[in-house]
Amino acid sequence: MKYVGIDLGGTNIAVGIVDENGTILHQSSSPTLAKNGSKDVIHRIADAVLKLLEETNTPQSDIASVGIGCPGAIDKSTGTILSACNLAFENVPIVTELKELLKLPVYIENDANCAALAEATVGAAAHSQSCVMITLGTGIGGAIIINDKIYDGFNGLCGEFGHMTICADGELCSCGRRGCLETYASATALARDACRTAKKMPSSLLWSFRERDGSFSARTVFEAAKHGDATAQNVLDQYINYLSIGLRNIIKILQPETIVIGGGVSNAGDDLIIPLSETVLNTTYGDYVSAHKKTRIVAAKYKNSAGIIGAALLGKEIST
Amino acid sequence: MKYVGIDLGGTNIAVGIVDENGTILHQSSSPTLAKNGSKDVIHRIADAVLKLLEETNTPQSDIASVGIGCPGAIDKSTGTILSACNLAFENVPIVTELKELLKLPVYIENDANCAALAEATVGAAAHSQSCVMITLGTGIGGAIIINDKIYDGFNGLCGEFGHMTICADGELCSCGRRGCLETYASATALARDACRTAKKMPSSLLWSFRERDGSFSARTVFEAAKHGDATAQNVLDQYINYLSIGLRNIIKILQPETIVIGGGVSNAGDDLIIPLSETVLNTTYGDYVSAHKKTRIVAAKYKNSAGIIGAALLGKEIST
């Protein structure tokens, strides 16, 4: 059987036909145009699916189910998007409407959970008994997968790793509290710390690597550190130290077999994963724990396609 | 059917016959005498079980299984106690030996997990989809139960809430790291803070409530605060603030339906639970989350008997 995955974003609707192994066979993308209202968006989603099936000569009878990954707050029991700020959707019964238009089973899930499901089942954490995905971007998001199933708590709100306090009375967070992991370990925090530190070291490579508008990015810090700049290395060491506190807390609580690092910062690959992994494991486990019983830390396999793959696999997750 | 539960402690072996609902029908207790070695202890455990069955006219055919809760590190796949400091046991294949002596199925589990299983299935968190138990004693221990099953990670090491960092560069912990929850929210931490603060306020009721040997206990602080002592109330407010950071972190990550508070500090009952619950929920959830979707915080139902009940129910947990 094949599965359809839909990644509903604020800018684009991405649709894919995915096989049992999570491989995208065909895909398309079209603008979301959320300002036209939810009815219109839902009709264009259905049109995009039917068009992709037709263009690729995929009979509808080959499709086991359709999954949709959505931003915002979702009620899975009713298939409703309760509230999605970047779509301006409120109480949209998207599952019922798509079912009518497509005449196929339709499943819905939060987009972060979809990405994690893709990584846990066919991505960087395939074959892990349990997996935590943490996304280091503007903020910090996350999701938990246990035995290839999404675990999202009794109320669907779990995996909010970004708002775990790691420093009582620390940096002020956008949530109004202090010391959240997000304020130390997001891409935004890394860029902020680079700016703060480089300003005081105008002779550093890091300072000279700033963007034309004077801003910094996570990438800048990794690049300057790679060129041997001590200022950048200090910023990076401090960043990895804070991030490792967050990961250690997750491990102490959950002991997932694998932690998958996603989001913009994860583009640094081994330059992030190797020192991070070393710091986390050295400070989490005693010598008596053998290597194969320690959580593995890896970079995400999929970038933009994780949403489609995870959404497609929702039907497989639920039917097995 | 009935179940036998064994709570193997450093001082006593407690044995109980438990019904399907977790009610202890009969129980006995005998000294562990761990210094006589594991062979002897295991034989006396078997004797205690057989004696209790005989004395209560319980036919062995009424017993579905035997569960044993043990301290220390356990390998459930082989039924072995790998290492238990307070018994001086190393690599003891206790399940195999008990099976031979009792001719019944035998299950083994960590004692903290047994207590949590009792609370989650028939105790303070009965009927919860998910439950976290946190034990506030000399240190801080814990366990996670999801759908009435123990969740202990891919390596059996999870639920170590006491060593979650809540304050980078904070108080030094016995684990060698800084800012662990245990250093702020264990019974030991509460007593330490009471001592530190009361010393500076010799006119306070708290100071006058100190033990004869000059020490403080968690109970002292609650008592002095109940008598209206501002110094004790300050210590308690600060304690609840730190504990609430730990619980909020657990909720942000796991969103359990219920958190059960056990250990010595939980004896304060509502004097702890009411202000703690208020602080945690006010700082964890926005107004948009309805009350029935917020984690419930409750005191443990069972004190000393949780170990027997949870151990007995291991057989039920595994067979269902």
mmCIF file of N, CA and C in Angstrom, chain A residues 75 82 129-130 144 146 151-161 163-169 177-178 241-242 245 248-258 283-285 288-289 292-296, chain B residues 75 82 129-130 144 146 151-161 163-169 177-178 241-242 245 248-258 283-285 288-289 292-296:
data_model
loop_
_atom_site.group_PDB
_atom_site.id
_atom_site.type_symbol
_atom_site.label_atom_id
_atom_site.label_comp_id
_atom_site.label_asym_id
_atom_site.label_seq_id
_atom_site.Cartn_x
_atom_site.Cartn_y
_atom_site.Cartn_z
ATOM 1 N N ASP A 75 -7.229 18.964 18.066
ATOM 2 C CA ASP A 75 -7.975 17.942 18.807
ATOM 3 C C ASP A 75 -8.087 16.728 17.897
ATOM 4 N N LEU A 82 -7.819 23.376 16.406
ATOM 5 C CA LEU A 82 -8.451 24.271 17.390
ATOM 6 C C LEU A 82 -8.008 25.700 17.149
ATOM 7 N N GLN A 129 13.892 1.770 20.249
ATOM 8 C CA GLN A 129 12.715 1.460 21.066
ATOM 9 C C GLN A 129 12.006 2.746 21.429
ATOM 10 N N SER A 130 12.787 3.815 21.645
ATOM 11 C CA SER A 130 12.205 5.098 22.010
ATOM 12 C C SER A 130 13.086 6.220 21.474
ATOM 13 N N ILE A 144 8.004 13.100 21.443
ATOM 14 C CA ILE A 144 8.444 11.832 22.027
ATOM 15 C C ILE A 144 7.773 10.681 21.268
ATOM 16 N N ILE A 146 7.498 6.480 21.387
ATOM 17 C CA ILE A 146 7.805 5.249 22.123
ATOM 18 C C ILE A 146 7.227 4.076 21.334
ATOM 19 N N TYR A 151 3.968 9.684 21.609
ATOM 20 C CA TYR A 151 3.472 9.840 22.978
ATOM 21 C C TYR A 151 3.296 11.326 23.220
ATOM 22 N N ASP A 152 2.069 11.773 23.406
ATOM 23 C CA ASP A 152 1.905 13.211 23.611
ATOM 24 C C ASP A 152 1.157 13.561 24.886
ATOM 25 N N GLY A 153 1.252 12.667 25.874
ATOM 26 C CA GLY A 153 0.691 12.978 27.188
ATOM 27 C C GLY A 153 -0.816 12.785 27.196
ATOM 28 N N PHE A 154 -1.429 13.007 28.346
ATOM 29 C CA PHE A 154 -2.871 12.731 28.460
ATOM 30 C C PHE A 154 -3.685 13.840 27.806
ATOM 31 N N ASN A 155 -3.019 14.943 27.492
ATOM 32 C CA ASN A 155 -3.739 16.098 26.951
ATOM 33 C C ASN A 155 -3.175 16.589 25.617
ATOM 34 N N GLY A 156 -2.220 15.839 25.056
ATOM 35 C CA GLY A 156 -1.668 16.226 23.757
ATOM 36 C C GLY A 156 -0.668 17.368 23.786
ATOM 37 N N LEU A 157 -0.224 17.762 24.991
ATOM 38 C CA LEU A 157 0.618 18.965 25.083
ATOM 39 C C LEU A 157 2.085 18.681 25.391
ATOM 40 N N CYS A 158 2.513 17.430 25.352
ATOM 41 C CA CYS A 158 3.860 17.176 25.878
ATOM 42 C C CYS A 158 4.989 17.418 24.873
ATOM 43 N N GLY A 159 6.225 17.234 25.327
ATOM 44 C CA GLY A 159 7.389 17.453 24.475
ATOM 45 C C GLY A 159 7.811 18.905 24.376
ATOM 46 N N GLU A 160 7.371 19.730 25.323
ATOM 47 C CA GLU A 160 7.745 21.157 25.288
ATOM 48 C C GLU A 160 9.107 21.365 25.961
ATOM 49 N N PHE A 161 10.123 20.801 25.310
ATOM 50 C CA PHE A 161 11.457 20.838 25.911
ATOM 51 C C PHE A 161 11.992 22.266 26.057
ATOM 52 N N HIS A 163 10.668 24.864 27.128
ATOM 53 C CA HIS A 163 10.265 25.603 28.320
ATOM 54 C C HIS A 163 10.522 24.838 29.609
ATOM 55 N N MET A 164 11.501 23.941 29.532
ATOM 56 C CA MET A 164 12.041 23.326 30.738
ATOM 57 C C MET A 164 13.005 24.341 31.373
ATOM 58 N N THR A 165 12.854 24.563 32.674
ATOM 59 C CA THR A 165 13.759 25.491 33.378
ATOM 60 C C THR A 165 15.096 24.798 33.629
ATOM 61 N N ILE A 166 16.169 25.396 33.148
ATOM 62 C CA ILE A 166 17.489 24.823 33.479
ATOM 63 C C ILE A 166 18.287 25.779 34.356
ATOM 64 N N CYS A 167 17.735 26.967 34.555
ATOM 65 C CA CYS A 167 18.458 27.937 35.360
ATOM 66 C C CYS A 167 17.450 28.846 36.059
ATOM 67 N N ALA A 168 17.028 28.430 37.269
ATOM 68 C CA ALA A 168 16.076 29.242 38.038
ATOM 69 C C ALA A 168 16.621 30.671 38.094
ATOM 70 N N ASP A 169 15.779 31.650 37.826
ATOM 71 C CA ASP A 169 16.167 33.067 37.828
ATOM 72 C C ASP A 169 17.167 33.422 36.721
ATOM 73 N N ARG A 177 8.548 33.449 31.777
ATOM 74 C CA ARG A 177 9.300 32.859 32.875
ATOM 75 C C ARG A 177 10.802 33.043 32.634
ATOM 76 N N ARG A 178 11.600 32.613 33.597
ATOM 77 C CA ARG A 178 13.044 32.767 33.466
ATOM 78 C C ARG A 178 13.753 31.431 33.386
ATOM 79 N N ASN A 241 27.326 23.474 26.342
ATOM 80 C CA ASN A 241 27.156 23.200 27.767
ATOM 81 C C ASN A 241 25.687 23.336 28.172
ATOM 82 N N TYR A 242 25.051 24.421 27.765
ATOM 83 C CA TYR A 242 23.637 24.621 28.108
ATOM 84 C C TYR A 242 22.743 23.572 27.435
ATOM 85 N N ILE A 245 22.810 20.339 29.191
ATOM 86 C CA ILE A 245 22.000 20.285 30.427
ATOM 87 C C ILE A 245 20.572 19.871 30.073
ATOM 88 N N ARG A 248 20.589 16.209 29.038
ATOM 89 C CA ARG A 248 20.801 15.348 30.208
ATOM 90 C C ARG A 248 19.507 15.225 31.017
ATOM 91 N N ASN A 249 18.809 16.350 31.194
ATOM 92 C CA ASN A 249 17.529 16.293 31.915
ATOM 93 C C ASN A 249 16.544 15.351 31.221
ATOM 94 N N ILE A 250 16.472 15.452 29.903
ATOM 95 C CA ILE A 250 15.574 14.572 29.144
ATOM 96 C C ILE A 250 15.970 13.111 29.359
ATOM 97 N N ILE A 251 17.260 12.835 29.312
ATOM 98 C CA ILE A 251 17.732 11.455 29.489
ATOM 99 C C ILE A 251 17.447 10.959 30.905
ATOM 100 N N LYS A 252 17.758 11.775 31.907
ATOM 101 C CA LYS A 252 17.518 11.363 33.298
ATOM 102 C C LYS A 252 16.051 10.987 33.487
ATOM 103 N N ILE A 253 15.165 11.726 32.827
ATOM 104 C CA ILE A 253 13.730 11.482 32.994
ATOM 105 C C ILE A 253 13.262 10.321 32.122
ATOM 106 N N LEU A 254 13.659 10.299 30.855
ATOM 107 C CA LEU A 254 13.028 9.395 29.882
ATOM 108 C C LEU A 254 13.901 8.254 29.364
ATOM 109 N N GLN A 255 15.207 8.420 29.416
ATOM 110 C CA GLN A 255 16.125 7.417 28.855
ATOM 111 C C GLN A 255 15.656 6.924 27.485
ATOM 112 N N PRO A 256 15.529 7.834 26.514
ATOM 113 C CA PRO A 256 15.194 7.374 25.166
ATOM 114 C C PRO A 256 16.418 6.708 24.539
ATOM 115 N N GLU A 257 16.186 5.754 23.658
ATOM 116 C CA GLU A 257 17.325 5.089 23.015
ATOM 117 C C GLU A 257 18.079 6.090 22.136
ATOM 118 N N THR A 258 17.332 6.976 21.482
ATOM 119 C CA THR A 258 17.953 7.943 20.573
ATOM 120 C C THR A 258 17.371 9.335 20.787
ATOM 121 N N THR A 283 28.536 13.385 31.223
ATOM 122 C CA THR A 283 27.970 13.972 32.439
ATOM 123 C C THR A 283 26.659 13.298 32.852
ATOM 124 N N THR A 284 26.223 12.309 32.092
ATOM 125 C CA THR A 284 24.931 11.673 32.396
ATOM 126 C C THR A 284 25.101 10.298 33.013
ATOM 127 N N TYR A 285 26.038 9.531 32.486
ATOM 128 C CA TYR A 285 26.170 8.138 32.899
ATOM 129 C C TYR A 285 27.452 7.906 33.686
ATOM 130 N N TYR A 288 29.791 2.601 35.113
ATOM 131 C CA TYR A 288 29.198 1.269 35.200
ATOM 132 C C TYR A 288 28.144 1.000 34.121
ATOM 133 N N VAL A 289 27.745 2.051 33.391
ATOM 134 C CA VAL A 289 26.750 1.852 32.331
ATOM 135 C C VAL A 289 27.484 1.570 31.019
ATOM 136 N N HIS A 292 26.300 0.451 25.063
ATOM 137 C CA HIS A 292 25.062 0.191 24.321
ATOM 138 C C HIS A 292 23.814 0.495 25.150
ATOM 139 N N LYS A 293 24.016 0.866 26.420
ATOM 140 C CA LYS A 293 22.878 1.267 27.251
ATOM 141 C C LYS A 293 22.833 2.783 27.438
ATOM 142 N N LYS A 294 23.639 3.485 26.648
ATOM 143 C CA LYS A 294 23.624 4.945 26.717
ATOM 144 C C LYS A 294 22.845 5.501 25.528
ATOM 145 N N THR A 295 22.085 6.560 25.774
ATOM 146 C CA THR A 295 21.317 7.210 24.719
ATOM 147 C C THR A 295 22.247 7.674 23.593
ATOM 148 N N ARG A 296 21.796 7.472 22.353
ATOM 149 C CA ARG A 296 22.568 7.878 21.185
ATOM 150 C C ARG A 296 22.058 9.251 20.749
ATOM 151 N N ASP B 75 18.360 -6.607 36.364
ATOM 152 C CA ASP B 75 18.189 -6.982 34.958
ATOM 153 C C ASP B 75 16.931 -7.835 34.877
ATOM 154 N N LEU B 82 21.525 -7.112 39.864
ATOM 155 C CA LEU B 82 22.908 -6.872 39.429
ATOM 156 C C LEU B 82 23.746 -6.359 40.583
ATOM 157 N N GLN B 129 -4.482 7.902 32.838
ATOM 158 C CA GLN B 129 -3.854 7.366 31.629
ATOM 159 C C GLN B 129 -2.346 7.274 31.826
ATOM 160 N N SER B 130 -1.799 8.241 32.572
ATOM 161 C CA SER B 130 -0.356 8.263 32.808
ATOM 162 C C SER B 130 -0.101 8.887 34.169
ATOM 163 N N ILE B 144 7.783 6.264 36.206
ATOM 164 C CA ILE B 144 6.784 6.688 35.228
ATOM 165 C C ILE B 144 5.902 5.484 34.883
ATOM 166 N N ILE B 146 2.740 4.459 32.285
ATOM 167 C CA ILE B 146 1.896 4.861 31.158
ATOM 168 C C ILE B 146 0.945 3.709 30.853
ATOM 169 N N TYR B 151 7.065 2.453 32.646
ATOM 170 C CA TYR B 151 7.930 2.864 31.548
ATOM 171 C C TYR B 151 9.299 3.161 32.145
ATOM 172 N N ASP B 152 10.298 2.398 31.800
ATOM 173 C CA ASP B 152 11.603 2.687 32.409
ATOM 174 C C ASP B 152 12.719 2.888 31.389
ATOM 175 N N GLY B 153 12.330 3.324 30.208
ATOM 176 C CA GLY B 153 13.341 3.689 29.227
ATOM 177 C C GLY B 153 13.907 2.469 28.535
ATOM 178 N N PHE B 154 14.795 2.709 27.571
ATOM 179 C CA PHE B 154 15.308 1.568 26.797
ATOM 180 C C PHE B 154 16.330 0.776 27.607
ATOM 181 N N ASN B 155 16.791 1.353 28.725
ATOM 182 C CA ASN B 155 17.847 0.710 29.501
ATOM 183 C C ASN B 155 17.473 0.495 30.963
ATOM 184 N N GLY B 156 16.206 0.772 31.307
ATOM 185 C CA GLY B 156 15.760 0.552 32.689
ATOM 186 C C GLY B 156 16.193 1.605 33.684
ATOM 187 N N LEU B 157 16.751 2.732 33.209
ATOM 188 C CA LEU B 157 17.338 3.702 34.135
ATOM 189 C C LEU B 157 16.525 4.987 34.304
ATOM 190 N N CYS B 158 15.320 5.039 33.772
ATOM 191 C CA CYS B 158 14.671 6.358 33.739
ATOM 192 C C CYS B 158 13.956 6.728 35.028
ATOM 193 N N GLY B 159 13.389 7.938 35.062
ATOM 194 C CA GLY B 159 12.685 8.423 36.250
ATOM 195 C C GLY B 159 13.603 9.011 37.312
ATOM 196 N N GLU B 160 14.829 9.359 36.928
ATOM 197 C CA GLU B 160 15.772 9.944 37.889
ATOM 198 C C GLU B 160 15.534 11.452 38.025
ATOM 199 N N PHE B 161 14.361 11.782 38.561
ATOM 200 C CA PHE B 161 13.980 13.192 38.638
ATOM 201 C C PHE B 161 14.911 13.997 39.550
ATOM 202 N N HIS B 163 18.019 14.100 39.749
ATOM 203 C CA HIS B 163 19.244 14.611 39.138
ATOM 204 C C HIS B 163 18.982 15.394 37.861
ATOM 205 N N MET B 164 17.780 15.943 37.768
ATOM 206 C CA MET B 164 17.474 16.927 36.733
ATOM 207 C C MET B 164 18.050 18.263 37.208
ATOM 208 N N THR B 165 18.793 18.933 36.321
ATOM 209 C CA THR B 165 19.361 20.248 36.679
ATOM 210 C C THR B 165 18.272 21.307 36.601
ATOM 211 N N ILE B 166 18.032 22.025 37.691
ATOM 212 C CA ILE B 166 17.074 23.141 37.622
ATOM 213 C C ILE B 166 17.787 24.466 37.815
ATOM 214 N N CYS B 167 19.066 24.398 38.136
ATOM 215 C CA CYS B 167 19.804 25.633 38.366
ATOM 216 C C CYS B 167 21.262 25.421 37.992
ATOM 217 N N ALA B 168 21.587 25.691 36.715
ATOM 218 C CA ALA B 168 22.969 25.553 36.263
ATOM 219 C C ALA B 168 23.863 26.318 37.237
ATOM 220 N N ASP B 169 24.958 25.705 37.675
ATOM 221 C CA ASP B 169 25.884 26.320 38.633
ATOM 222 C C ASP B 169 25.275 26.550 40.010
ATOM 223 N N ARG B 177 27.571 16.886 40.429
ATOM 224 C CA ARG B 177 27.147 17.974 39.565
ATOM 225 C C ARG B 177 26.480 19.057 40.410
ATOM 226 N N ARG B 178 26.125 20.163 39.759
ATOM 227 C CA ARG B 178 25.508 21.271 40.481
ATOM 228 C C ARG B 178 24.061 21.493 40.038
ATOM 229 N N ASN B 241 8.627 26.613 45.740
ATOM 230 C CA ASN B 241 9.020 27.228 44.474
ATOM 231 C C ASN B 241 9.989 26.326 43.706
ATOM 232 N N TYR B 242 11.005 25.810 44.394
ATOM 233 C CA TYR B 242 11.967 24.928 43.722
ATOM 234 C C TYR B 242 11.316 23.606 43.291
ATOM 235 N N ILE B 245 9.371 23.982 40.183
ATOM 236 C CA ILE B 245 10.179 24.028 38.954
ATOM 237 C C ILE B 245 10.404 22.601 38.447
ATOM 238 N N ARG B 248 7.095 21.251 37.125
ATOM 239 C CA ARG B 248 6.740 21.905 35.854
ATOM 240 C C ARG B 248 7.566 21.315 34.716
ATOM 241 N N ASN B 249 8.856 21.098 34.966
ATOM 242 C CA ASN B 249 9.699 20.483 33.931
ATOM 243 C C ASN B 249 9.162 19.105 33.536
ATOM 244 N N ILE B 250 8.775 18.319 34.528
ATOM 245 C CA ILE B 250 8.224 16.984 34.243
ATOM 246 C C ILE B 250 6.956 17.119 33.407
ATOM 247 N N ILE B 251 6.105 18.062 33.768
ATOM 248 C CA ILE B 251 4.841 18.246 33.033
ATOM 249 C C ILE B 251 5.117 18.720 31.608
ATOM 250 N N LYS B 252 5.996 19.715 31.448
ATOM 251 C CA LYS B 252 6.298 20.226 30.104
ATOM 252 C C LYS B 252 6.780 19.091 29.204
ATOM 253 N N ILE B 253 7.538 18.159 29.762
ATOM 254 C CA ILE B 253 8.090 17.071 28.978
ATOM 255 C C ILE B 253 7.073 15.945 28.778
ATOM 256 N N LEU B 254 6.398 15.536 29.836
ATOM 257 C CA LEU B 254 5.613 14.293 29.801
ATOM 258 C C LEU B 254 4.104 14.448 29.858
ATOM 259 N N GLN B 255 3.613 15.568 30.399
ATOM 260 C CA GLN B 255 2.169 15.764 30.594
ATOM 261 C C GLN B 255 1.492 14.500 31.131
ATOM 262 N N PRO B 256 1.911 14.051 32.315
ATOM 263 C CA PRO B 256 1.202 12.916 32.912
ATOM 264 C C PRO B 256 -0.156 13.393 33.439
ATOM 265 N N GLU B 257 -1.133 12.508 33.449
ATOM 266 C CA GLU B 257 -2.439 12.910 33.975
ATOM 267 C C GLU B 257 -2.343 13.217 35.472
ATOM 268 N N THR B 258 -1.511 12.432 36.173
ATOM 269 C CA THR B 258 -1.389 12.617 37.626
ATOM 270 C C THR B 258 0.077 12.553 38.049
ATOM 271 N N THR B 283 1.877 28.227 36.877
ATOM 272 C CA THR B 283 3.071 28.591 36.122
ATOM 273 C C THR B 283 3.318 27.643 34.947
ATOM 274 N N THR B 284 2.447 26.656 34.765
ATOM 275 C CA THR B 284 2.673 25.673 33.703
ATOM 276 C C THR B 284 1.731 25.875 32.528
ATOM 277 N N TYR B 285 0.471 26.155 32.841
ATOM 278 C CA TYR B 285 -0.543 26.199 31.791
ATOM 279 C C TYR B 285 -1.044 27.621 31.561
ATOM 280 N N TYR B 288 -5.861 29.177 28.366
ATOM 281 C CA TYR B 288 -6.610 28.478 27.324
ATOM 282 C C TYR B 288 -6.716 26.965 27.562
ATOM 283 N N VAL B 289 -5.969 26.463 28.548
ATOM 284 C CA VAL B 289 -6.048 25.026 28.833
ATOM 285 C C VAL B 289 -7.118 24.801 29.907
ATOM 286 N N HIS B 292 -9.662 20.242 33.194
ATOM 287 C CA HIS B 292 -9.555 18.778 33.128
ATOM 288 C C HIS B 292 -8.409 18.327 32.232
ATOM 289 N N LYS B 293 -7.745 19.281 31.594
ATOM 290 C CA LYS B 293 -6.570 18.924 30.787
ATOM 291 C C LYS B 293 -5.273 19.308 31.491
ATOM 292 N N LYS B 294 -5.379 19.668 32.776
ATOM 293 C CA LYS B 294 -4.187 19.998 33.545
ATOM 294 C C LYS B 294 -3.822 18.813 34.440
ATOM 295 N N THR B 295 -2.521 18.574 34.570
ATOM 296 C CA THR B 295 -2.030 17.495 35.429
ATOM 297 C C THR B 295 -2.532 17.690 36.864
ATOM 298 N N ARG B 296 -2.956 16.584 37.485
ATOM 299 C CA ARG B 296 -3.427 16.613 38.862
ATOM 300 C C ARG B 296 -2.249 16.253 39.773
#
